[in-house]
Short mmCIF file of C-alpha atoms and ligand atoms in Angstrom, two decimals:
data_model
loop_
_atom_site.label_atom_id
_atom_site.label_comp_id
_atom_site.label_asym_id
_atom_site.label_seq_id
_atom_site.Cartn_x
_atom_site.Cartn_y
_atom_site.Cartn_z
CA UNK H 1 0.00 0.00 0.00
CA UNK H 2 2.55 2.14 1.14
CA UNK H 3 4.23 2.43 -2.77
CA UNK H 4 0.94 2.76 -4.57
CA UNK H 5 -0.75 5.76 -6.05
CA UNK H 6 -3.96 4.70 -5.57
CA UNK H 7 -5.61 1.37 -4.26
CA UNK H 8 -8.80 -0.50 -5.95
CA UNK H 9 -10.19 -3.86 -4.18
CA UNK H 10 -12.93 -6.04 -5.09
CA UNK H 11 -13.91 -6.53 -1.63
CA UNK H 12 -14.36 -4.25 1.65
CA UNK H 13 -16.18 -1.25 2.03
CA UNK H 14 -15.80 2.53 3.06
CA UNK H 15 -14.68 0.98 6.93
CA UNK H 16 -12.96 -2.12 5.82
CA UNK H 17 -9.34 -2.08 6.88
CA UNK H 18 -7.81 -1.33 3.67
CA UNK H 19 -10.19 2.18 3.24
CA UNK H 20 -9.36 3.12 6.92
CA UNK H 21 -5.28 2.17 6.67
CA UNK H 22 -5.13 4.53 3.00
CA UNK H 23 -7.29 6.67 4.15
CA UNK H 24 -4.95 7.92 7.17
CA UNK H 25 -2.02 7.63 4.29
CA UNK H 26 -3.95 10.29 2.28
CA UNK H 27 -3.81 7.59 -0.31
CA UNK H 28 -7.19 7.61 -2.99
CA UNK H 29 -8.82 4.37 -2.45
CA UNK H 30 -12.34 2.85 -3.45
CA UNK H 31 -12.46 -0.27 -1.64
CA UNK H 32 -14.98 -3.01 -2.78
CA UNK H 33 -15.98 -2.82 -6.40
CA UNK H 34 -17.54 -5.92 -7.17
CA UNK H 35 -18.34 -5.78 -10.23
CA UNK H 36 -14.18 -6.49 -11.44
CA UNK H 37 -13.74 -9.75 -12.33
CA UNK H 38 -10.18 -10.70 -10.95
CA UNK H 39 -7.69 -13.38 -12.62
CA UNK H 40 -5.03 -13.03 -10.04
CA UNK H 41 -2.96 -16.05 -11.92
CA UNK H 42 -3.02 -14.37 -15.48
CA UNK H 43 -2.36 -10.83 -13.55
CA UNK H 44 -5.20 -9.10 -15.24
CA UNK H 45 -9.34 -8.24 -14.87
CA UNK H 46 -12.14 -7.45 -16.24
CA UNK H 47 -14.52 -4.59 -15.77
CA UNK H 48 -17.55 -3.37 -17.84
CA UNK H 49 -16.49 -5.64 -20.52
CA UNK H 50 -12.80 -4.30 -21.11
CA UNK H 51 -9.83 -6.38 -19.85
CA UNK H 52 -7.04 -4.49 -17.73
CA UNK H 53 -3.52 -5.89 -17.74
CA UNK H 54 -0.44 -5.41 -15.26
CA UNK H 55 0.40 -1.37 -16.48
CA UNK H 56 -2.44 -0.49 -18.10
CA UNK H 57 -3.66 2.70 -16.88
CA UNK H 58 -6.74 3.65 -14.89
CA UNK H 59 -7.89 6.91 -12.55
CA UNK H 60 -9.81 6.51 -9.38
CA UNK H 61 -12.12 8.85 -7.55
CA UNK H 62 -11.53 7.80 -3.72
CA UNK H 63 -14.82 10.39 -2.95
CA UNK H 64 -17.17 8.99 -5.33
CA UNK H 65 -16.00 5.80 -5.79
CA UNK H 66 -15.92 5.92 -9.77
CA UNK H 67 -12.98 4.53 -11.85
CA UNK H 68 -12.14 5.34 -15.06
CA UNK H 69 -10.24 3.97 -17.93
CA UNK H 70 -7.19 5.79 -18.74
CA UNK H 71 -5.20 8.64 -16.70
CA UNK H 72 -7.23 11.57 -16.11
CA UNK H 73 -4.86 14.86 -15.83
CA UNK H 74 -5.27 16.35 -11.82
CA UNK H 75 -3.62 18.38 -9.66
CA UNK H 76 -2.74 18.29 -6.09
CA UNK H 77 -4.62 20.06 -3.47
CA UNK H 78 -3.26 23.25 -2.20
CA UNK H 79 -3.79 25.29 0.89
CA UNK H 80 -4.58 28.81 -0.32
CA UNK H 81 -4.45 31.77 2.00
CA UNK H 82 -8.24 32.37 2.15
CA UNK H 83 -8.27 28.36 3.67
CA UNK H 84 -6.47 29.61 6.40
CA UNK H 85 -8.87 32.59 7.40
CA UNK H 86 -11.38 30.59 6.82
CA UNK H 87 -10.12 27.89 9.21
CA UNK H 88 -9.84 30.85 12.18
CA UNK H 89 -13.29 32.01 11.75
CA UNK H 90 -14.36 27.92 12.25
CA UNK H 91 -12.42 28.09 15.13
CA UNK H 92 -13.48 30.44 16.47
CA UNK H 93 -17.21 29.10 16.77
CA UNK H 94 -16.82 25.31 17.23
CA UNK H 95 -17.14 23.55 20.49
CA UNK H 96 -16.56 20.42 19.57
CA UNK H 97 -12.63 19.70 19.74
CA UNK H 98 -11.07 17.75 16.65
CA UNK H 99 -8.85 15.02 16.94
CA UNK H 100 -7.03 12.80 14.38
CA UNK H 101 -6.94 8.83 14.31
CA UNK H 102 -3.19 8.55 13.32
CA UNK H 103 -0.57 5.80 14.02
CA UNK H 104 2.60 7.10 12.80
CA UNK H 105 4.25 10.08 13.22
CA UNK H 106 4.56 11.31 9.92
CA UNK H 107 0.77 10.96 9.81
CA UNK H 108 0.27 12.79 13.06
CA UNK H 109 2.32 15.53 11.85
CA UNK H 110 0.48 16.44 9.15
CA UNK H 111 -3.03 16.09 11.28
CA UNK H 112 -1.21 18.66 13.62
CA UNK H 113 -0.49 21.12 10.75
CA UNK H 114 -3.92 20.53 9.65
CA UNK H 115 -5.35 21.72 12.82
CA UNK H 116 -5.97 18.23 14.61
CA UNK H 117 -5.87 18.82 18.56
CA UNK H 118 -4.73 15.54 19.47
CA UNK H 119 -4.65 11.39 18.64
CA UNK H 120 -8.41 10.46 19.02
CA UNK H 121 -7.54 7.02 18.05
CA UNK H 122 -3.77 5.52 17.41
CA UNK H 123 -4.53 1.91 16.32
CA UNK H 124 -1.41 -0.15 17.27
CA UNK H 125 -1.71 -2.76 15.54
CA UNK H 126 -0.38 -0.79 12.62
CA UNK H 127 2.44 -0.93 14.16
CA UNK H 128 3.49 -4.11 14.69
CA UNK H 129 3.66 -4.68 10.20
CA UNK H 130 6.82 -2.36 10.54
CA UNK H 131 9.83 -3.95 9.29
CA UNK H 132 11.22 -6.40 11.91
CA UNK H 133 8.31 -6.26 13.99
CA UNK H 134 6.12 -8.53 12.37
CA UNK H 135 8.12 -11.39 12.86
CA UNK H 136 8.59 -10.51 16.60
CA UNK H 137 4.71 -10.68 16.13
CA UNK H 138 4.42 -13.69 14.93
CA UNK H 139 6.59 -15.40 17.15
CA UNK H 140 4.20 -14.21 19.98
CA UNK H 141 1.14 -15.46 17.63
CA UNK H 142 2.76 -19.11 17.59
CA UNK H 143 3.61 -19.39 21.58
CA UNK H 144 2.44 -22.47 23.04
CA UNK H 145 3.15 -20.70 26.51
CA UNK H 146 2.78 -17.73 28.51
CA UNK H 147 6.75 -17.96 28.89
CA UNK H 148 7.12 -17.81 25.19
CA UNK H 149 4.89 -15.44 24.18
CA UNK H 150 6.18 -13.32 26.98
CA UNK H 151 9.64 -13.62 25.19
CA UNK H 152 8.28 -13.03 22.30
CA UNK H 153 6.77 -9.42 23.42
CA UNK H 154 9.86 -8.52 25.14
CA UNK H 155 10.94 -7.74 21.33
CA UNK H 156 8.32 -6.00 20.69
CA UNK H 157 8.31 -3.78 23.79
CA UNK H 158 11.29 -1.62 23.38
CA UNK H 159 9.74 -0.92 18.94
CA UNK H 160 6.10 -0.12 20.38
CA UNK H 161 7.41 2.14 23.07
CA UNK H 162 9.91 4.15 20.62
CA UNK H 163 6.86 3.89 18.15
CA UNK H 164 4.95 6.18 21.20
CA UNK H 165 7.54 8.36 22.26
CA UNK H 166 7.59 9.49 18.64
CA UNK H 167 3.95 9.79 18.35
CA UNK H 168 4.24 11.77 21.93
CA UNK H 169 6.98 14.30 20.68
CA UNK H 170 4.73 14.74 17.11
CA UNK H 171 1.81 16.11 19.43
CA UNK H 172 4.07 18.13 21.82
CA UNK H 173 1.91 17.83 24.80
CA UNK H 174 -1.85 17.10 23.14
CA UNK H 175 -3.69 14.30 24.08
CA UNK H 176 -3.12 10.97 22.70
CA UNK H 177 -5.34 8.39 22.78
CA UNK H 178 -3.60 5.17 22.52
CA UNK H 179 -5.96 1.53 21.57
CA UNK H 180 -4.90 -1.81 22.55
CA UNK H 181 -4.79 -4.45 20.35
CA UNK H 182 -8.08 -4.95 18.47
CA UNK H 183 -7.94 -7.19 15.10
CA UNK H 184 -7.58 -11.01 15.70
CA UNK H 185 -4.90 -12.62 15.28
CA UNK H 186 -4.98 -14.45 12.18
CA UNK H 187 -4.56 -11.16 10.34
CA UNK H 188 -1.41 -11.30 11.27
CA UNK H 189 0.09 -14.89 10.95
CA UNK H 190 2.08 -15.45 7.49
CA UNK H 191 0.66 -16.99 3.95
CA UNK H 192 3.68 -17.80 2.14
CA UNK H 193 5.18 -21.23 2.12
CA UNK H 194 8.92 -19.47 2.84
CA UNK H 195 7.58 -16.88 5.73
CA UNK H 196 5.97 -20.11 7.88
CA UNK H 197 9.24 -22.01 7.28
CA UNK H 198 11.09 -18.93 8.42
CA UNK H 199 8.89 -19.06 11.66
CA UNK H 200 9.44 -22.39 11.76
CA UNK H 201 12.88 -22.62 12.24
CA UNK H 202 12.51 -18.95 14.74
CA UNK H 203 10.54 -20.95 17.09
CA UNK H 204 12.26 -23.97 16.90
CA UNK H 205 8.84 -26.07 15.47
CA UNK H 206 8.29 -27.88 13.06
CA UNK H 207 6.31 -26.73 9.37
CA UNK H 208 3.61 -28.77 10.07
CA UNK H 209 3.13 -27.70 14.06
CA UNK H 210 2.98 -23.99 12.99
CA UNK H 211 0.51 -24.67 9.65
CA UNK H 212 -1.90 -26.03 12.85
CA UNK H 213 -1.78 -23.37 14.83
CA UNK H 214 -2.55 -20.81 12.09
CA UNK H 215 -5.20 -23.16 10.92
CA UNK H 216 -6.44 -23.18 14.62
CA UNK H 217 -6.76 -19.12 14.42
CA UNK H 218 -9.39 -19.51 11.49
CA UNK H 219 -12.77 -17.99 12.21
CA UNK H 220 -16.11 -17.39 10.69
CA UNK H 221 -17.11 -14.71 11.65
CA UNK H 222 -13.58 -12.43 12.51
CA UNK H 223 -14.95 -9.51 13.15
CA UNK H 224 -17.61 -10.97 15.98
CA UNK H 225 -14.41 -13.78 17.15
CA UNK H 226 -11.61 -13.66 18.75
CA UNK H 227 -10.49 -9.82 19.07
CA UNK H 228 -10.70 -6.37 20.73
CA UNK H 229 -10.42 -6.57 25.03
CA UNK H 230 -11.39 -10.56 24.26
CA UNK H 231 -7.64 -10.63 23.11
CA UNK H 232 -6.33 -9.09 26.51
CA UNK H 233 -8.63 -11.31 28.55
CA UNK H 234 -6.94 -14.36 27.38
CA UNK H 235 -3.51 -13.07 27.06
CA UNK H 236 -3.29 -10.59 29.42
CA UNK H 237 0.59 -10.59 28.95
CA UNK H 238 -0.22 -8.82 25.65
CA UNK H 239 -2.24 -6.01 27.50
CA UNK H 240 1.08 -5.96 30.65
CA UNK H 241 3.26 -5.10 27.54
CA UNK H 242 0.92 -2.64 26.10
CA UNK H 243 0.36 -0.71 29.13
CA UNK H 244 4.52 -1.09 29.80
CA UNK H 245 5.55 0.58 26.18
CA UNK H 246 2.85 3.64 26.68
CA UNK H 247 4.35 4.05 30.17
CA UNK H 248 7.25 4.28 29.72
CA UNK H 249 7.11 6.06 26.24
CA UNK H 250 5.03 9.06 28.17
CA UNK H 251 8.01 8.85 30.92
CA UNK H 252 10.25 9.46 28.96
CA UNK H 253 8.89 12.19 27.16
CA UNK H 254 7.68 14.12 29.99
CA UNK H 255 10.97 14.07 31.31
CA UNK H 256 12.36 15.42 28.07
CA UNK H 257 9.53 18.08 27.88
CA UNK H 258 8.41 18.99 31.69
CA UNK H 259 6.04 21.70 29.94
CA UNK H 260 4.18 19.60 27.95
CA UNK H 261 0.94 17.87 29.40
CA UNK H 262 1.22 14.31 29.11
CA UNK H 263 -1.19 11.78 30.62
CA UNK H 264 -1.57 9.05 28.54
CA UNK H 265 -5.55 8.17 27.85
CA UNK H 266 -5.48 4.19 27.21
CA UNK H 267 -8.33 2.67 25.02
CA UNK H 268 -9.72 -0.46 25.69
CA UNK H 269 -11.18 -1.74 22.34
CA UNK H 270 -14.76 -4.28 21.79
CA UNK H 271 -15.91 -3.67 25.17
CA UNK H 272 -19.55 -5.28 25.97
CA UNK H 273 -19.57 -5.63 29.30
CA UNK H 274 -18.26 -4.25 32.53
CA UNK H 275 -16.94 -6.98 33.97
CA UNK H 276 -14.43 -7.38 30.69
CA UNK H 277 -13.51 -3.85 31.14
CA UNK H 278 -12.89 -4.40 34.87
CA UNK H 279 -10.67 -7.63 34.28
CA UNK H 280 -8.39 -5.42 32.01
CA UNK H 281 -8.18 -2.38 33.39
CA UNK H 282 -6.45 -4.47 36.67
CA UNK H 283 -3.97 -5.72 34.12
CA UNK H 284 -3.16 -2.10 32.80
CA UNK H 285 -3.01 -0.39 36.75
CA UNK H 286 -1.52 -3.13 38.29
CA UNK H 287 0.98 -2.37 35.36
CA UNK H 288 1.28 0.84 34.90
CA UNK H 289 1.46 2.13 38.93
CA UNK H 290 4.23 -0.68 39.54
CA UNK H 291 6.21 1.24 36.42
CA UNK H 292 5.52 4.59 38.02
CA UNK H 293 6.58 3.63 41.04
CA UNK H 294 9.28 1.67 40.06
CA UNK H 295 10.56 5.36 38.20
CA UNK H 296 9.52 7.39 40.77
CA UNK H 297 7.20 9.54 38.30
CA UNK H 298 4.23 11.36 39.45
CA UNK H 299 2.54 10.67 35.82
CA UNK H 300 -1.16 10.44 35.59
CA UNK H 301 -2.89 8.17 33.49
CA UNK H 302 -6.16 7.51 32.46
CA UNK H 303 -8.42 3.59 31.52
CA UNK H 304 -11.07 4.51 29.07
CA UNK H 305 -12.81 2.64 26.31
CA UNK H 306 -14.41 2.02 22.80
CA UNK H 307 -18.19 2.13 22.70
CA UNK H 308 -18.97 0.14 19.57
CA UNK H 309 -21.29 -3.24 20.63
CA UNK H 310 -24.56 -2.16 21.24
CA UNK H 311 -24.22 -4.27 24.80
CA UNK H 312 -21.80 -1.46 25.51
CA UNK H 313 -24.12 1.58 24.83
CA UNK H 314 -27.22 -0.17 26.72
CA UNK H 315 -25.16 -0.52 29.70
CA UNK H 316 -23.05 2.69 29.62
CA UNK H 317 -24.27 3.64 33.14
CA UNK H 318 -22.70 0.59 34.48
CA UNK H 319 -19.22 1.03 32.14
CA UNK H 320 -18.81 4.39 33.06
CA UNK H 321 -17.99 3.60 36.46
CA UNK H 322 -14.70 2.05 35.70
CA UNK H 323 -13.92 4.34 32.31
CA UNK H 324 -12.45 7.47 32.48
CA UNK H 325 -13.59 8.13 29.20
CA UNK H 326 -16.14 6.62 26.14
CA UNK H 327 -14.61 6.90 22.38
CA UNK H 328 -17.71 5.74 20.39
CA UNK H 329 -16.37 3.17 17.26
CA UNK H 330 -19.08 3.65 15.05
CA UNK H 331 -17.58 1.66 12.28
CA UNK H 332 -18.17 -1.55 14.74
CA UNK H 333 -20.89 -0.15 16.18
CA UNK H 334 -22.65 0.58 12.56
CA UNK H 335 -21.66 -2.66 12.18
CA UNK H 336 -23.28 -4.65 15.02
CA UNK H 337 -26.44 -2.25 15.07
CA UNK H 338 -27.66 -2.99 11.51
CA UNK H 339 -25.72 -6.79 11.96
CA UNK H 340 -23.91 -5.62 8.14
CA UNK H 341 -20.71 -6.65 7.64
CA UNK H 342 -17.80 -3.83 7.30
CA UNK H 343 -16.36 -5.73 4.98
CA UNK H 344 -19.32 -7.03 2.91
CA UNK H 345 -22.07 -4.85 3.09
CA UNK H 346 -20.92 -3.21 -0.28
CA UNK H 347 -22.32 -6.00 -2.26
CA UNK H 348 -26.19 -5.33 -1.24
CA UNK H 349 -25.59 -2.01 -0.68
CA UNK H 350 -26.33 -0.28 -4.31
CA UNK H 351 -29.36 -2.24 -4.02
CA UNK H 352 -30.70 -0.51 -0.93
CA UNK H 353 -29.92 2.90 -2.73
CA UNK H 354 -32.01 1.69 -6.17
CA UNK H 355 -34.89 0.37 -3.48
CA UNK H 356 -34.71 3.32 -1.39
CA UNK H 357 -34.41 1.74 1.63
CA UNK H 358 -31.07 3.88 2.14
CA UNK H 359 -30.43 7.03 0.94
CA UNK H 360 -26.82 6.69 2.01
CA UNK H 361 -23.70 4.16 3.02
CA UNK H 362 -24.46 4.11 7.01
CA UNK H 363 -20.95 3.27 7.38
CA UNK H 364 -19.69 6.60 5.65
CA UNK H 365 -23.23 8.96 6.84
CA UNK H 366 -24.17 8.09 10.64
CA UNK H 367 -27.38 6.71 11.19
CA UNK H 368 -28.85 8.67 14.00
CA UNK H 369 -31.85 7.13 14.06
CA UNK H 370 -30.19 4.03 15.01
CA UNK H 371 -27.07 3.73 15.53
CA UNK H 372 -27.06 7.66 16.97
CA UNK H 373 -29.61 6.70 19.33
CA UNK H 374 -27.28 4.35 21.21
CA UNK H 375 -25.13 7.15 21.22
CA UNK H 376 -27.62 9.22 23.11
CA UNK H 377 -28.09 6.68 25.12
CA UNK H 378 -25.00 5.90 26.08
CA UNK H 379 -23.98 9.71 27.16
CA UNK H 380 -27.69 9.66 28.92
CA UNK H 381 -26.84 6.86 30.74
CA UNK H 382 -22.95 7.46 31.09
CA UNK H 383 -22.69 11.32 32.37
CA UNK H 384 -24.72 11.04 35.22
CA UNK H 385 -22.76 8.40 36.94
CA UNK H 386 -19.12 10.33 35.77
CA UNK H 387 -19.65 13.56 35.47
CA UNK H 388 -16.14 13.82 34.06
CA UNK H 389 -16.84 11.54 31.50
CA UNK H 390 -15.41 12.84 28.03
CA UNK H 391 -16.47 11.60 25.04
CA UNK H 392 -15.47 11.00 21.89
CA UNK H 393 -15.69 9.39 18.16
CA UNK H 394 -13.26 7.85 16.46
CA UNK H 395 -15.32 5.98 14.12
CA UNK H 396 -15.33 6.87 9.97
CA UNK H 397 -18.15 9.01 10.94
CA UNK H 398 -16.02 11.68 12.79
CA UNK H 399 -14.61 13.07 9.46
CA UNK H 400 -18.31 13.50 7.75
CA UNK H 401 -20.43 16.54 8.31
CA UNK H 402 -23.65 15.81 8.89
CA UNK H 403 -22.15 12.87 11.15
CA UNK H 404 -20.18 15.72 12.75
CA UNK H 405 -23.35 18.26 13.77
CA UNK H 406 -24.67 15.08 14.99
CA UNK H 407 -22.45 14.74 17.64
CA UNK H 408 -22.31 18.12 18.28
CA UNK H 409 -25.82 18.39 19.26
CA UNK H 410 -25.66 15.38 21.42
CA UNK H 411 -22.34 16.61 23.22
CA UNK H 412 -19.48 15.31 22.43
CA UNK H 413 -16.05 16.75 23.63
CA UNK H 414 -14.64 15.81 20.29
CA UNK H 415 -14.31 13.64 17.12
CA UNK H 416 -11.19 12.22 15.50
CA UNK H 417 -10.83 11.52 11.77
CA UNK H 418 -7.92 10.82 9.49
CA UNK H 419 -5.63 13.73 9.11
CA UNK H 420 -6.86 14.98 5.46
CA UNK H 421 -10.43 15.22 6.74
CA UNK H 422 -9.69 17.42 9.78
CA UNK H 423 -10.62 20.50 8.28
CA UNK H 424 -13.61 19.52 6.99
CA UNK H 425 -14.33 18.80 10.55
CA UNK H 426 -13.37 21.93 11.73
CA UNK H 427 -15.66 23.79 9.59
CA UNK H 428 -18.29 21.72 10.17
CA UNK H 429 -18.21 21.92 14.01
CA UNK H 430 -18.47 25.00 13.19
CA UNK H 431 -21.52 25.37 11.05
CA UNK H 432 -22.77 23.48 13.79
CA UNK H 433 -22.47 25.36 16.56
CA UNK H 434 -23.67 28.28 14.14
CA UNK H 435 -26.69 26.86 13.56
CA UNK H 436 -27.39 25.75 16.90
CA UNK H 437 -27.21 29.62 17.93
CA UNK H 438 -29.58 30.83 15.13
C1 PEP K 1 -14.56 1.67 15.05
O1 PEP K 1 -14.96 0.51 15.17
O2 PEP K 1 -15.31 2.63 14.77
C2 PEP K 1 -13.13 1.97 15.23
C3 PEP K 1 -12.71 3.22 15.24
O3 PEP K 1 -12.26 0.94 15.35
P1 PEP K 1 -11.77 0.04 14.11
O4 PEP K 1 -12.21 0.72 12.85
O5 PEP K 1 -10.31 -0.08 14.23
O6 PEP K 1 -12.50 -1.25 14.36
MG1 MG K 2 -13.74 -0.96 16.12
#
């Protein structure tokens, strides 16, 4: 992904994980075009009745999803003077804070130059495809132990927690919000014949013994299996590391920068009910206070998590006694509301549109009736028991505008998008507030 111009799948949709990851590049992307016909083998496809072969050209419109044949001519975006007044005067009005989901910190950068006010969401799982880490990764993935895969993340700790004191420095003293370890596992784990022997012969197993424990990590139904906090509650050595690397990483910086205000705001991810939030959060404090301590720092900290299973929103009074803070993932929580697959829902989609049963993609447009009333709910419910309570969104959503004077109107501190689409959410938190006064 990282060397293309532009990226065109058959499968996914706007949230699927290939649309999220190029959308935080700034990369164009339409994700899920089913109508290509794919011939991986003969490296070529098929789409409204022309063949494509490896260097033909083709243009893509990431925003409206068409693809043409041929190059069209374009030019890139520029920041004009008038964009910057105009980004004052939003500020101005908005309440609503903007934040940026970003997981590098070339990517955080740029979200900071384009107004973002902190890290909303920094999925870290991104970071563990970096060069090196993955087979550190790996190695934990294939542990038959807790020993082992506690070896295994002893790699990995020293790369995550240089990977945060970078992100930390990039946002010179705003807030980061840092997720634990959400997809499952399998997404990780190696295809080719040559990476598994490789593995193999890391861990000291045989071909076949690691080919079964990949094949063990197969799923149905991923995205309702084995991932999110469910991750941390089995292997809560994963969660110990986690906790260790943003420690540390925040130490470390504060030190460095005794100005800057930095509390790191840990997410826990796929939380549906309390008692899973309660089980990890020990993990994480029993963690993170014996590394304090151990360092003699007086950093503060704080547990919150990811509202996106409807369980979560329904019982939001109970879950905000033990979160510090509620990030609403409306991708997941779109998701599990409507029961539509991310990944799939593309493919019946355009049908809904002709049938006029949608008027919109619900993963790219929130749907408040729905979905937004779980929201409501959840703040309703939440608030009241913690008054200090903030509140975020992190999902897709957070970068859209009518999405945006959604949450506005129901209260949220803030919403975090990819860094390109801050300033569209700047000016609409804006309009929002605007039209709330009129
Ligand atoms: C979400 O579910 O809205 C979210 C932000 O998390 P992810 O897209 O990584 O599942
Ligand atoms: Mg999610």
């Amino acid at each position: 992904m990282k060397a293309s111009q532009g990226i065109l799948t058959v499968r996914g949709g706007m949230t699927s994980h290939a649309a999220v990851v190029a959308r935080g590049m700034g990369t164009c992307c339409v994700s899920g075009c089913s109508e290509i016909n794919m011939d991986e083998a003969n490296k070529k496809f098929t789409l409204a009745g022309k063949e494509y072969h490896e260097g033909d050209e083709i243009s893509i419109d990431g925003s409206t999803g068409k693809i043409y044949d041929g190059i069209i001519p374009t030019v890139d975006a520029t920041i004009a003077g008038e964009f910057g007044r105009i980004m004052a005067w939003a500020d101005k009005y908005r309440r609503l804070k903007v934040r940026t989901n970003a997981d590098t910190p070339k990517d955080a950068k740029k979200a900071r130059e384009l107004g973002a006010e902190g890290i909303g969401l920094c999925r870290t799982e991104h970071m563990f495809f970096g060069d090196g880490r993955i087979d550190a990764f790996r190695e934990m993935i294939c542990s038959e132990t807790v020993e082992e895969r506690e070896e295994a993340l002893e790699k990995i700790l020293p790369m995550q927690q240089s990977d945060f004191e970078a992100l930390y420095e990039a946002l010179e003293g705003y807030p980061v919000t840092i997720r634990f370890l959400d997809p499952p596992l399998h997404e990780f784990v190696p295809t080719e014949e040559a990476d598994i022997k490789k593995l193999a012969d890391k861990k000291g197993k045989t071909v076949e013994t690691i080919k079964a424990m990949i094949d063990s990590l197969h799923e149905f139904n991923p995205m309702m299996g084995h991932r999110g906090c469910r991750l941390a509650v089995t292997y809560p050595e994963i969660a110990k590391m986690q906790t260790k690397a943003v420690i540390r990483a925040a130490m470390n910086v504060k030190k460095a920068h005794p100005d800057w205000n930095i509390e790191p705001e840990i997410m826990i991810p796929l939380i549906g009910d309390i008692k899973e939030l309660k089980v990890v959060k020990a993990v994480v404090v029993e963690t993170a206070d014996a590394e304090i301590a151990a360092a003699g720092s007086d950093l503060k900290y704080e547990v919150g998590t990811m509202i996106e299973i409807p369980r979560a929103a329904l019982t939001a009074d109970e879950i905000a006694k033990e979160a510090a803070f509620f990030c609403f993932g409306t991708n997941d929580l779109t998701q599990m509301t409507f029961g539509f697959s991310r990944d799939d829902a593309g493919k019946f989609l355009e049908a809904y549109y002709e049938s006029k049963i949608f008027e919109s993609d619900p993963f790219a447009r929130l749907d408040q009736n729905g979905v937004g009333k779980l929201m409501k709910m959840a703040i309703d419910l939440g608030k009241p028991v913690n008054p200090n309570l903030h509140i975020g969104i992190c999902g897709e959503h957070g970068g859209d505008p009518t999405s945006v004077e959604f949450c506005h109107k129901i209260g949220l501190d803030y919403v975090s998008c990819s860094p390109f689409r801050v300033p569209i959410a700047r000016l609409a938190a804006a309009q929002a507030a605007i039209a709330e006064q009129k």
